[in-house]
Short mmCIF file of C-alpha atoms in Angstrom, two decimals:
data_model
loop_
_atom_site.label_atom_id
_atom_site.label_comp_id
_atom_site.label_asym_id
_atom_site.label_seq_id
_atom_site.Cartn_x
_atom_site.Cartn_y
_atom_site.Cartn_z
CA MET A 269 -12.28 54.73 -61.74
CA LEU A 270 -10.32 51.51 -61.42
CA VAL A 271 -11.92 49.54 -58.56
CA PHE A 272 -10.61 46.42 -56.81
CA ILE A 273 -12.93 44.28 -54.69
CA HIS A 274 -12.60 40.54 -53.95
CA HIS A 275 -16.21 39.67 -54.73
CA TYR A 276 -18.75 41.43 -56.94
CA LEU A 277 -21.97 40.72 -58.84
CA PRO A 278 -23.41 38.20 -59.66
CA GLY A 279 -22.02 37.08 -56.25
CA PHE A 280 -23.84 38.06 -53.07
CA GLU A 281 -22.31 36.02 -50.23
CA ALA A 282 -19.69 38.70 -49.32
CA GLY A 283 -22.42 41.01 -47.95
CA GLY A 284 -22.44 44.73 -47.36
CA ALA A 285 -19.24 45.87 -49.14
CA LEU A 286 -20.37 44.20 -52.40
CA ARG A 287 -23.91 45.59 -52.17
CA SER A 288 -22.64 49.11 -51.30
CA LEU A 289 -20.34 49.14 -54.37
CA ALA A 290 -23.11 47.85 -56.64
CA ASN A 291 -25.41 50.59 -55.34
CA MET A 292 -22.68 53.23 -55.83
CA VAL A 293 -22.30 52.06 -59.46
CA GLU A 294 -26.02 52.19 -60.00
CA LEU A 295 -26.35 55.72 -58.60
CA LEU A 296 -23.15 57.24 -60.03
CA GLY A 297 -22.37 55.05 -63.06
CA ASP A 298 -23.71 57.66 -65.47
CA GLU A 299 -21.15 60.17 -64.17
CA PHE A 300 -18.12 58.00 -63.56
CA ASP A 301 -16.62 55.21 -65.67
CA PHE A 302 -16.23 52.30 -63.25
CA HIS A 303 -13.90 49.44 -64.21
CA ILE A 304 -14.04 46.79 -61.51
CA VAL A 305 -11.45 44.02 -61.01
CA THR A 306 -12.75 41.03 -58.99
CA SER A 307 -12.59 37.28 -58.63
CA ASN A 308 -14.59 34.93 -60.80
CA HIS A 309 -16.44 33.19 -57.96
CA ASP A 310 -18.50 33.97 -54.86
CA LEU A 311 -17.16 34.05 -51.33
CA LEU A 312 -17.62 30.43 -50.39
CA ASP A 313 -17.98 28.85 -53.82
CA ARG A 314 -14.75 28.09 -55.65
CA LYS A 315 -16.61 27.25 -58.84
CA PRO A 316 -16.52 30.07 -61.43
CA TYR A 317 -19.77 31.94 -62.11
CA PRO A 318 -21.57 30.05 -64.87
CA GLY A 319 -21.86 31.90 -68.16
CA VAL A 320 -19.46 34.72 -67.17
CA LEU A 321 -16.49 35.51 -69.39
CA PHE A 322 -13.11 35.78 -67.64
CA ASN A 323 -9.99 37.80 -68.22
CA ARG A 324 -11.66 40.50 -70.28
CA TRP A 325 -13.91 43.50 -69.66
CA VAL A 326 -17.59 42.60 -69.61
CA PRO A 327 -20.51 44.99 -69.02
CA VAL A 328 -22.35 44.49 -65.71
CA GLY A 329 -24.96 47.15 -65.09
CA LYS A 330 -23.31 50.57 -65.46
CA ALA A 331 -19.77 49.24 -64.92
CA ARG A 332 -17.31 47.12 -66.82
CA VAL A 333 -15.99 44.12 -64.81
CA TRP A 334 -12.85 42.00 -65.17
CA TYR A 335 -13.36 38.60 -63.64
CA CYS A 336 -9.93 37.13 -62.76
CA SER A 337 -9.50 33.45 -63.51
CA GLY A 338 -6.30 33.10 -61.57
CA GLY A 339 -3.07 31.53 -62.86
CA LEU A 340 -0.12 33.16 -64.51
CA SER A 341 -1.68 33.72 -67.90
CA GLY A 342 -4.70 35.42 -66.36
CA ALA A 343 -2.47 37.58 -64.12
CA TRP A 344 -0.35 38.62 -67.08
CA SER A 345 -3.38 39.52 -69.19
CA LEU A 346 -4.73 41.66 -66.35
CA PHE A 347 -1.36 43.38 -65.77
CA LYS A 348 -1.06 44.34 -69.42
CA GLU A 349 -4.65 45.71 -69.36
CA LEU A 350 -4.15 47.65 -66.17
CA ARG A 351 -1.16 49.54 -67.61
CA LYS A 352 -3.70 51.33 -69.79
CA PHE A 353 -5.17 52.79 -66.60
CA ASN A 354 -1.94 54.17 -65.22
CA LYS A 355 -3.43 57.66 -64.52
CA ALA A 356 -6.90 56.55 -63.33
CA PRO A 357 -7.83 56.84 -59.65
CA VAL A 358 -7.57 53.42 -57.91
CA TYR A 359 -10.26 52.49 -55.37
CA LEU A 360 -9.49 49.67 -52.96
CA ASN A 361 -12.38 48.14 -50.92
CA SER A 362 -10.32 46.50 -48.22
CA LEU A 363 -7.24 46.99 -46.05
CA PHE A 364 -6.18 43.42 -45.42
CA ASP A 365 -7.04 41.58 -48.72
CA PRO A 366 -3.75 40.43 -50.21
CA ALA A 367 -4.76 40.10 -53.88
CA PHE A 368 -7.35 42.88 -54.21
CA SER A 369 -5.86 45.54 -51.96
CA LEU A 370 -2.19 44.96 -51.13
CA VAL A 371 -1.08 43.97 -54.65
CA PRO A 372 -2.65 46.97 -56.36
CA LEU A 373 -1.37 49.23 -53.55
CA MET A 374 2.17 47.96 -54.15
CA LEU A 375 1.71 48.45 -57.94
CA ALA A 376 0.81 52.06 -57.13
CA LYS A 377 3.88 52.42 -54.99
CA LEU A 378 6.01 51.03 -57.83
CA GLY A 379 4.54 53.58 -60.25
CA VAL A 380 2.40 51.24 -62.35
CA PHE A 381 -0.58 53.30 -61.24
CA LYS A 382 0.12 57.04 -61.21
CA GLY A 383 -3.35 58.22 -60.18
CA PRO A 384 -4.57 58.82 -56.64
CA VAL A 385 -5.36 55.80 -54.42
CA ILE A 386 -8.56 55.63 -52.43
CA VAL A 387 -8.81 53.06 -49.60
CA GLY A 388 -12.09 52.05 -48.06
CA PRO A 389 -11.44 49.78 -45.01
CA ARG A 390 -15.08 48.68 -44.95
CA GLY A 391 -15.20 48.30 -41.19
CA GLU A 392 -11.89 46.32 -40.91
CA LEU A 393 -10.48 48.89 -38.46
CA SER A 394 -13.35 48.86 -35.97
CA PRO A 395 -12.33 47.56 -32.51
CA GLY A 396 -14.58 44.55 -32.87
CA ALA A 397 -13.07 43.57 -36.20
CA LEU A 398 -9.54 44.01 -34.99
CA GLN A 399 -10.17 41.64 -32.10
CA LEU A 400 -10.55 38.77 -34.62
CA LYS A 401 -7.21 37.32 -35.81
CA SER A 402 -5.73 40.18 -33.87
CA ALA A 403 -2.10 39.10 -33.79
CA LYS A 404 -1.79 38.95 -37.58
CA LYS A 405 -3.59 42.28 -37.96
CA ARG A 406 -1.36 44.01 -35.40
CA VAL A 407 1.72 42.81 -37.15
CA PHE A 408 0.42 43.98 -40.52
CA LEU A 409 -0.64 47.41 -39.20
CA LYS A 410 2.69 47.89 -37.48
CA LEU A 411 4.55 47.00 -40.62
CA SER A 412 2.41 49.22 -42.80
CA GLN A 413 2.96 52.17 -40.44
CA THR A 414 6.71 51.58 -40.46
CA LEU A 415 6.85 51.32 -44.24
CA ARG A 416 4.35 54.16 -44.62
CA LEU A 417 2.40 52.05 -47.11
CA TYR A 418 -0.59 54.32 -46.82
CA LYS A 419 1.20 57.60 -47.10
CA ASP A 420 -0.74 60.00 -49.41
CA VAL A 421 -3.75 57.73 -49.87
CA VAL A 422 -7.27 59.15 -49.65
CA TRP A 423 -9.34 57.26 -47.07
CA HIS A 424 -12.99 56.52 -47.60
CA ALA A 425 -14.82 56.31 -44.26
CA SER A 426 -18.46 55.33 -44.31
CA THR A 427 -19.20 57.26 -41.11
CA GLN A 428 -17.60 59.69 -38.68
CA LEU A 429 -17.07 56.65 -36.37
CA GLU A 430 -14.97 54.92 -39.04
CA LYS A 431 -13.06 58.15 -39.57
CA GLN A 432 -12.08 58.06 -35.90
CA ASP A 433 -10.96 54.43 -36.31
CA ILE A 434 -8.74 55.35 -39.25
CA VAL A 435 -7.12 58.34 -37.51
CA LYS A 436 -6.52 56.27 -34.40
CA ILE A 437 -4.66 53.49 -36.33
CA PHE A 438 -2.77 55.83 -38.61
CA PRO A 439 -1.97 58.90 -36.42
CA ASP A 440 1.15 60.09 -38.30
CA GLY A 441 0.44 63.28 -40.17
CA ARG A 442 -3.04 63.50 -38.63
CA ALA A 443 -3.41 67.13 -39.60
CA SER A 444 -2.99 66.29 -43.28
CA LEU A 445 -4.67 62.87 -43.19
CA GLN A 446 -7.18 62.82 -46.03
CA VAL A 447 -10.29 61.06 -44.72
CA HIS A 448 -13.41 61.58 -46.79
CA VAL A 449 -16.71 60.57 -45.11
CA ALA A 450 -19.33 59.21 -47.54
CA CYS A 451 -22.18 57.06 -46.27
CA ASP A 452 -22.73 53.67 -47.88
CA LEU A 453 -25.58 53.87 -50.38
CA VAL A 454 -28.85 51.98 -50.37
CA THR A 455 -30.91 52.10 -53.57
CA HIS A 456 -34.32 51.64 -51.98
CA SER A 457 -35.74 53.79 -49.21
CA ALA A 458 -38.39 53.00 -46.62
CA SER A 459 -41.55 52.94 -47.82
CA ASP A 460 -44.72 51.16 -47.64
CA ARG A 461 -42.95 47.84 -47.13
CA GLY A 462 -43.50 48.02 -43.37
CA LYS A 463 -46.70 46.30 -42.32
CA GLU A 464 -49.35 47.50 -39.98
CA GLY A 465 -49.94 43.86 -39.00
CA GLY A 466 -48.70 42.00 -36.01
CA ASN A 467 -45.79 39.79 -37.15
CA ARG A 468 -43.45 39.49 -34.14
CA ASP A 469 -40.91 36.99 -35.50
CA VAL A 470 -37.26 37.97 -34.84
CA VAL A 471 -34.79 37.90 -37.79
CA PHE A 472 -31.02 37.89 -38.15
CA LEU A 473 -29.55 38.42 -41.64
CA SER A 474 -25.77 38.43 -42.15
CA ARG A 475 -22.79 36.22 -42.80
CA ILE A 476 -22.42 33.48 -40.20
CA SER A 477 -19.07 34.58 -38.77
CA ARG A 478 -17.81 35.45 -35.35
CA LYS A 479 -17.81 39.19 -36.12
CA LYS A 480 -21.56 39.24 -36.66
CA ASN A 481 -22.11 37.70 -33.21
CA LEU A 482 -24.93 35.24 -33.87
CA ASP A 483 -23.90 33.30 -30.73
CA PHE A 484 -24.63 36.34 -28.62
CA ALA A 485 -28.08 36.65 -30.20
CA LEU A 486 -28.82 32.99 -29.34
CA LYS A 487 -27.61 33.53 -25.73
CA ALA A 488 -29.96 36.49 -25.39
CA LEU A 489 -32.89 34.47 -26.78
CA SER A 490 -32.18 31.77 -24.22
CA LEU A 491 -33.08 34.30 -21.55
CA CYS A 492 -36.34 35.40 -23.09
CA GLN A 493 -39.57 34.66 -21.19
CA GLU A 494 -41.95 35.18 -24.11
CA PRO A 495 -42.43 32.73 -26.97
CA ALA A 496 -40.32 33.67 -29.96
CA VAL A 497 -39.46 32.47 -33.45
CA PHE A 498 -35.99 33.38 -34.58
CA HIS A 499 -35.22 33.27 -38.36
CA ILE A 500 -31.60 33.13 -39.45
CA TYR A 501 -30.51 34.05 -43.02
CA GLY A 502 -26.92 34.04 -44.09
CA THR A 503 -23.97 32.37 -45.70
CA ILE A 504 -22.04 30.04 -43.36
CA GLU A 505 -18.62 31.62 -43.66
CA ASP A 506 -17.14 29.86 -40.62
CA ALA A 507 -18.30 26.21 -40.27
CA GLY A 508 -16.69 25.78 -36.90
CA TYR A 509 -18.48 28.83 -35.55
CA TRP A 510 -21.78 27.58 -36.98
CA ASP A 511 -21.28 24.35 -35.10
CA GLU A 512 -20.99 26.41 -31.87
CA CYS A 513 -24.23 28.20 -32.78
CA LYS A 514 -26.04 24.91 -33.47
CA THR A 515 -25.05 23.72 -30.00
CA LEU A 516 -26.62 26.86 -28.53
CA ILE A 517 -29.76 26.38 -30.67
CA ALA A 518 -30.13 22.84 -29.30
CA GLY A 519 -30.05 24.21 -25.78
CA LEU A 520 -32.72 26.91 -26.22
CA PRO A 521 -35.89 26.66 -24.13
CA SER A 522 -38.89 25.04 -25.80
CA HIS A 523 -40.74 28.37 -26.26
CA VAL A 524 -37.92 29.71 -28.51
CA LYS A 525 -37.90 28.24 -32.02
CA VAL A 526 -35.15 28.72 -34.57
CA VAL A 527 -35.49 28.47 -38.38
CA PHE A 528 -32.34 28.55 -40.53
CA HIS A 529 -32.96 29.59 -44.14
CA GLY A 530 -29.45 29.82 -45.62
CA ALA A 531 -28.21 32.58 -47.88
CA LEU A 532 -30.34 35.04 -49.77
CA ALA A 533 -29.69 36.70 -53.14
CA PRO A 534 -29.86 40.53 -52.88
CA ALA A 535 -33.14 40.74 -54.74
CA GLN A 536 -34.74 38.46 -52.11
CA VAL A 537 -33.64 40.52 -49.06
CA PRO A 538 -36.31 43.23 -48.93
CA ASP A 539 -39.27 40.85 -49.04
CA ALA A 540 -37.63 38.36 -46.71
CA LEU A 541 -37.00 41.08 -44.10
CA ALA A 542 -40.45 42.56 -44.52
CA SER A 543 -42.05 39.19 -43.69
CA HIS A 544 -40.68 39.36 -40.14
CA GLY A 545 -41.15 41.71 -37.20
CA LEU A 546 -37.84 42.65 -35.46
CA PHE A 547 -34.31 42.78 -36.85
CA PHE A 548 -31.81 41.56 -34.22
CA PHE A 549 -28.18 42.33 -34.98
CA PRO A 550 -25.74 42.38 -31.96
CA THR A 551 -22.70 42.72 -34.25
CA ARG A 552 -19.14 43.15 -32.88
CA GLY A 553 -18.57 46.09 -35.23
CA GLU A 554 -19.85 47.69 -38.48
CA ASN A 555 -18.48 50.72 -40.28
CA TYR A 556 -21.98 51.35 -41.66
CA GLY A 557 -24.19 48.24 -41.49
CA HIS A 558 -25.80 47.96 -44.85
CA VAL A 559 -28.17 45.27 -43.70
CA ILE A 560 -29.46 47.60 -40.89
CA ALA A 561 -30.44 50.12 -43.55
CA GLU A 562 -32.17 47.33 -45.49
CA ALA A 563 -34.08 46.22 -42.40
CA LEU A 564 -35.27 49.71 -41.67
CA ALA A 565 -36.19 50.21 -45.33
CA ALA A 566 -38.27 47.03 -45.08
CA GLY A 567 -40.15 48.56 -42.13
CA LEU A 568 -38.58 46.62 -39.27
CA PRO A 569 -37.51 48.07 -35.93
CA VAL A 570 -33.95 47.14 -35.11
CA LEU A 571 -32.28 45.77 -31.96
CA LEU A 572 -28.56 46.56 -32.26
CA SER A 573 -25.31 46.49 -30.36
CA ASP A 574 -23.53 49.80 -29.73
CA ARG A 575 -20.85 48.85 -32.31
CA THR A 576 -22.60 50.46 -35.30
CA PRO A 577 -23.20 54.13 -36.30
CA TRP A 578 -26.95 53.70 -35.96
CA TYR A 579 -27.27 55.30 -32.52
CA ASP A 580 -30.04 57.62 -33.78
CA VAL A 581 -32.58 54.81 -34.14
CA VAL A 582 -33.32 55.23 -30.46
CA ASP A 583 -34.19 58.97 -30.69
CA GLY A 584 -36.05 58.22 -33.89
CA GLY A 585 -38.23 55.65 -32.19
CA ALA A 586 -37.05 52.97 -34.65
CA GLY A 587 -35.25 50.58 -32.33
CA TRP A 588 -32.95 49.83 -29.45
CA VAL A 589 -29.16 50.12 -29.01
CA LEU A 590 -27.48 48.19 -26.11
CA THR A 591 -23.94 47.34 -25.02
CA LEU A 592 -22.60 43.84 -25.48
CA ASP A 593 -21.98 43.42 -21.74
CA ASN A 594 -25.73 43.45 -21.21
CA VAL A 595 -27.10 40.22 -22.69
CA GLY A 596 -30.04 40.34 -20.35
CA GLY A 597 -30.94 43.79 -21.66
CA PHE A 598 -31.35 42.39 -25.19
CA ALA A 599 -33.59 39.58 -23.86
CA TYR A 600 -35.67 42.23 -22.00
CA ALA A 601 -36.05 44.28 -25.20
CA ILE A 602 -37.23 41.25 -27.17
CA ASP A 603 -39.74 40.33 -24.48
CA GLY A 604 -40.99 43.94 -24.48
CA PHE A 605 -41.47 43.85 -28.20
CA MET A 606 -43.41 40.57 -27.94
CA ARG A 607 -45.70 42.05 -25.29
CA MET A 608 -46.59 45.15 -27.27
CA SER A 609 -50.25 45.70 -27.98
CA SER A 610 -51.45 45.94 -31.56
CA GLU A 611 -51.76 49.67 -31.24
CA GLU A 612 -48.23 50.04 -29.81
CA HIS A 613 -46.87 47.92 -32.68
CA ARG A 614 -48.66 50.06 -35.27
CA ARG A 615 -47.14 53.18 -33.76
CA LEU A 616 -43.69 51.61 -33.77
CA SER A 617 -44.08 50.59 -37.44
CA ALA A 618 -45.07 54.15 -38.32
CA ASP A 619 -42.08 55.52 -36.52
CA VAL A 620 -39.74 53.11 -38.28
CA ARG A 621 -41.08 54.15 -41.68
CA ALA A 622 -40.80 57.82 -40.86
CA PHE A 623 -37.23 57.42 -39.55
CA ALA A 624 -36.08 55.40 -42.57
CA ALA A 625 -37.60 57.78 -45.07
CA LYS A 626 -35.47 60.61 -43.59
CA ARG A 627 -32.34 58.59 -42.96
CA ILE A 628 -31.79 56.20 -45.87
CA CYS A 629 -30.38 57.11 -49.30
CA ARG A 630 -30.60 60.83 -48.73
CA PRO A 631 -29.53 63.10 -51.61
CA GLU A 632 -26.67 64.45 -49.53
CA ASP A 633 -25.31 60.88 -49.11
CA VAL A 634 -25.12 60.48 -52.89
CA ASP A 635 -23.46 63.95 -53.08
CA ASP A 636 -20.82 62.85 -50.58
CA SER A 637 -19.87 59.81 -52.70
CA ARG A 638 -19.84 61.96 -55.76
CA ARG A 639 -17.44 64.39 -54.12
CA LEU A 640 -15.21 61.49 -53.05
CA PHE A 641 -14.47 60.77 -56.72
CA THR A 642 -14.79 64.31 -58.10
CA GLU A 643 -12.11 65.72 -55.76
CA VAL A 644 -9.54 62.99 -56.53
CA THR A 645 -10.14 63.33 -60.32
CA GLU A 646 -9.69 67.11 -60.43
CA GLY A 647 -6.73 67.94 -62.62
CA LEU A 648 -6.44 64.42 -64.11
CA GLN A 649 -6.28 64.11 -67.87
#
């Protein structure tokens, strides 16, 4: 499998897509030979990873990774190497990324790659994501439809909801549209991480960008009547947007405190989440929401927007799902969580652990990802 993704290990700032791919490699790397092409730096750090060799294949876990250094010599070295993979399936982890999606897609169109092409939009086609930089995205999507750039590709949808987004945007040939649904993979399941104790702090963990909707979370907290401590973890992807959020933080009532911790390495995430009480994530749109799975696995109930596929947390007693036109409803849910008795909180924690144990990293989810690659490799030599 020849995989293209803009950021990969040892990076972590790019969030869910990176972690999902790393988990896929960990769970399926004994069955499939993953060769991953990526950049040589993290999302917001232009400095190359220290101690990492560039422009050659290096072992990383169960995969081999080519870290691109940029420049003509690096590009030429990579091009010569990729010609050896001309029959391998190509797996693209973005729709809009110029270097790590559009360029390899065009190489496939030109016959450099002769194997099947798999495209995972990673939530880029959700209505909330398409609202951001919408003009450029509309132009690109219209052009790609006209040129039929994605004719004959195999689509990887993380959920049935994302499958609907794909079919809506690319309706031509709907009957033959190949959309394979395979849930993103999480390598740890719920467990005994969830506490029986009474921690009620609220936590947000994601990139600080408009899509993740931190400003909405702060507006909801401004309406809360109960005292609350709100912990924010994440990479500041959009400095201007973070300035807007800091203005909102400065205007919060005195009984609502905010603590900003910055970014976390993946290994730090489970314990950081488990040290808090409620995961608050009013995102504008997620194809899966890897961090939601991590919060549930850490034993936290979740308070979510209706722009994720995690509707079943409500029936499972593991959280709340509300529409983004109801900011007061989010505040009401937070106040209700704060007012729970110790016994109510223990029951909620038990329900979260039971839900996550059934829902996260199920064997059938691994089988779906396995089939995604098995079916496209059938008949290849």
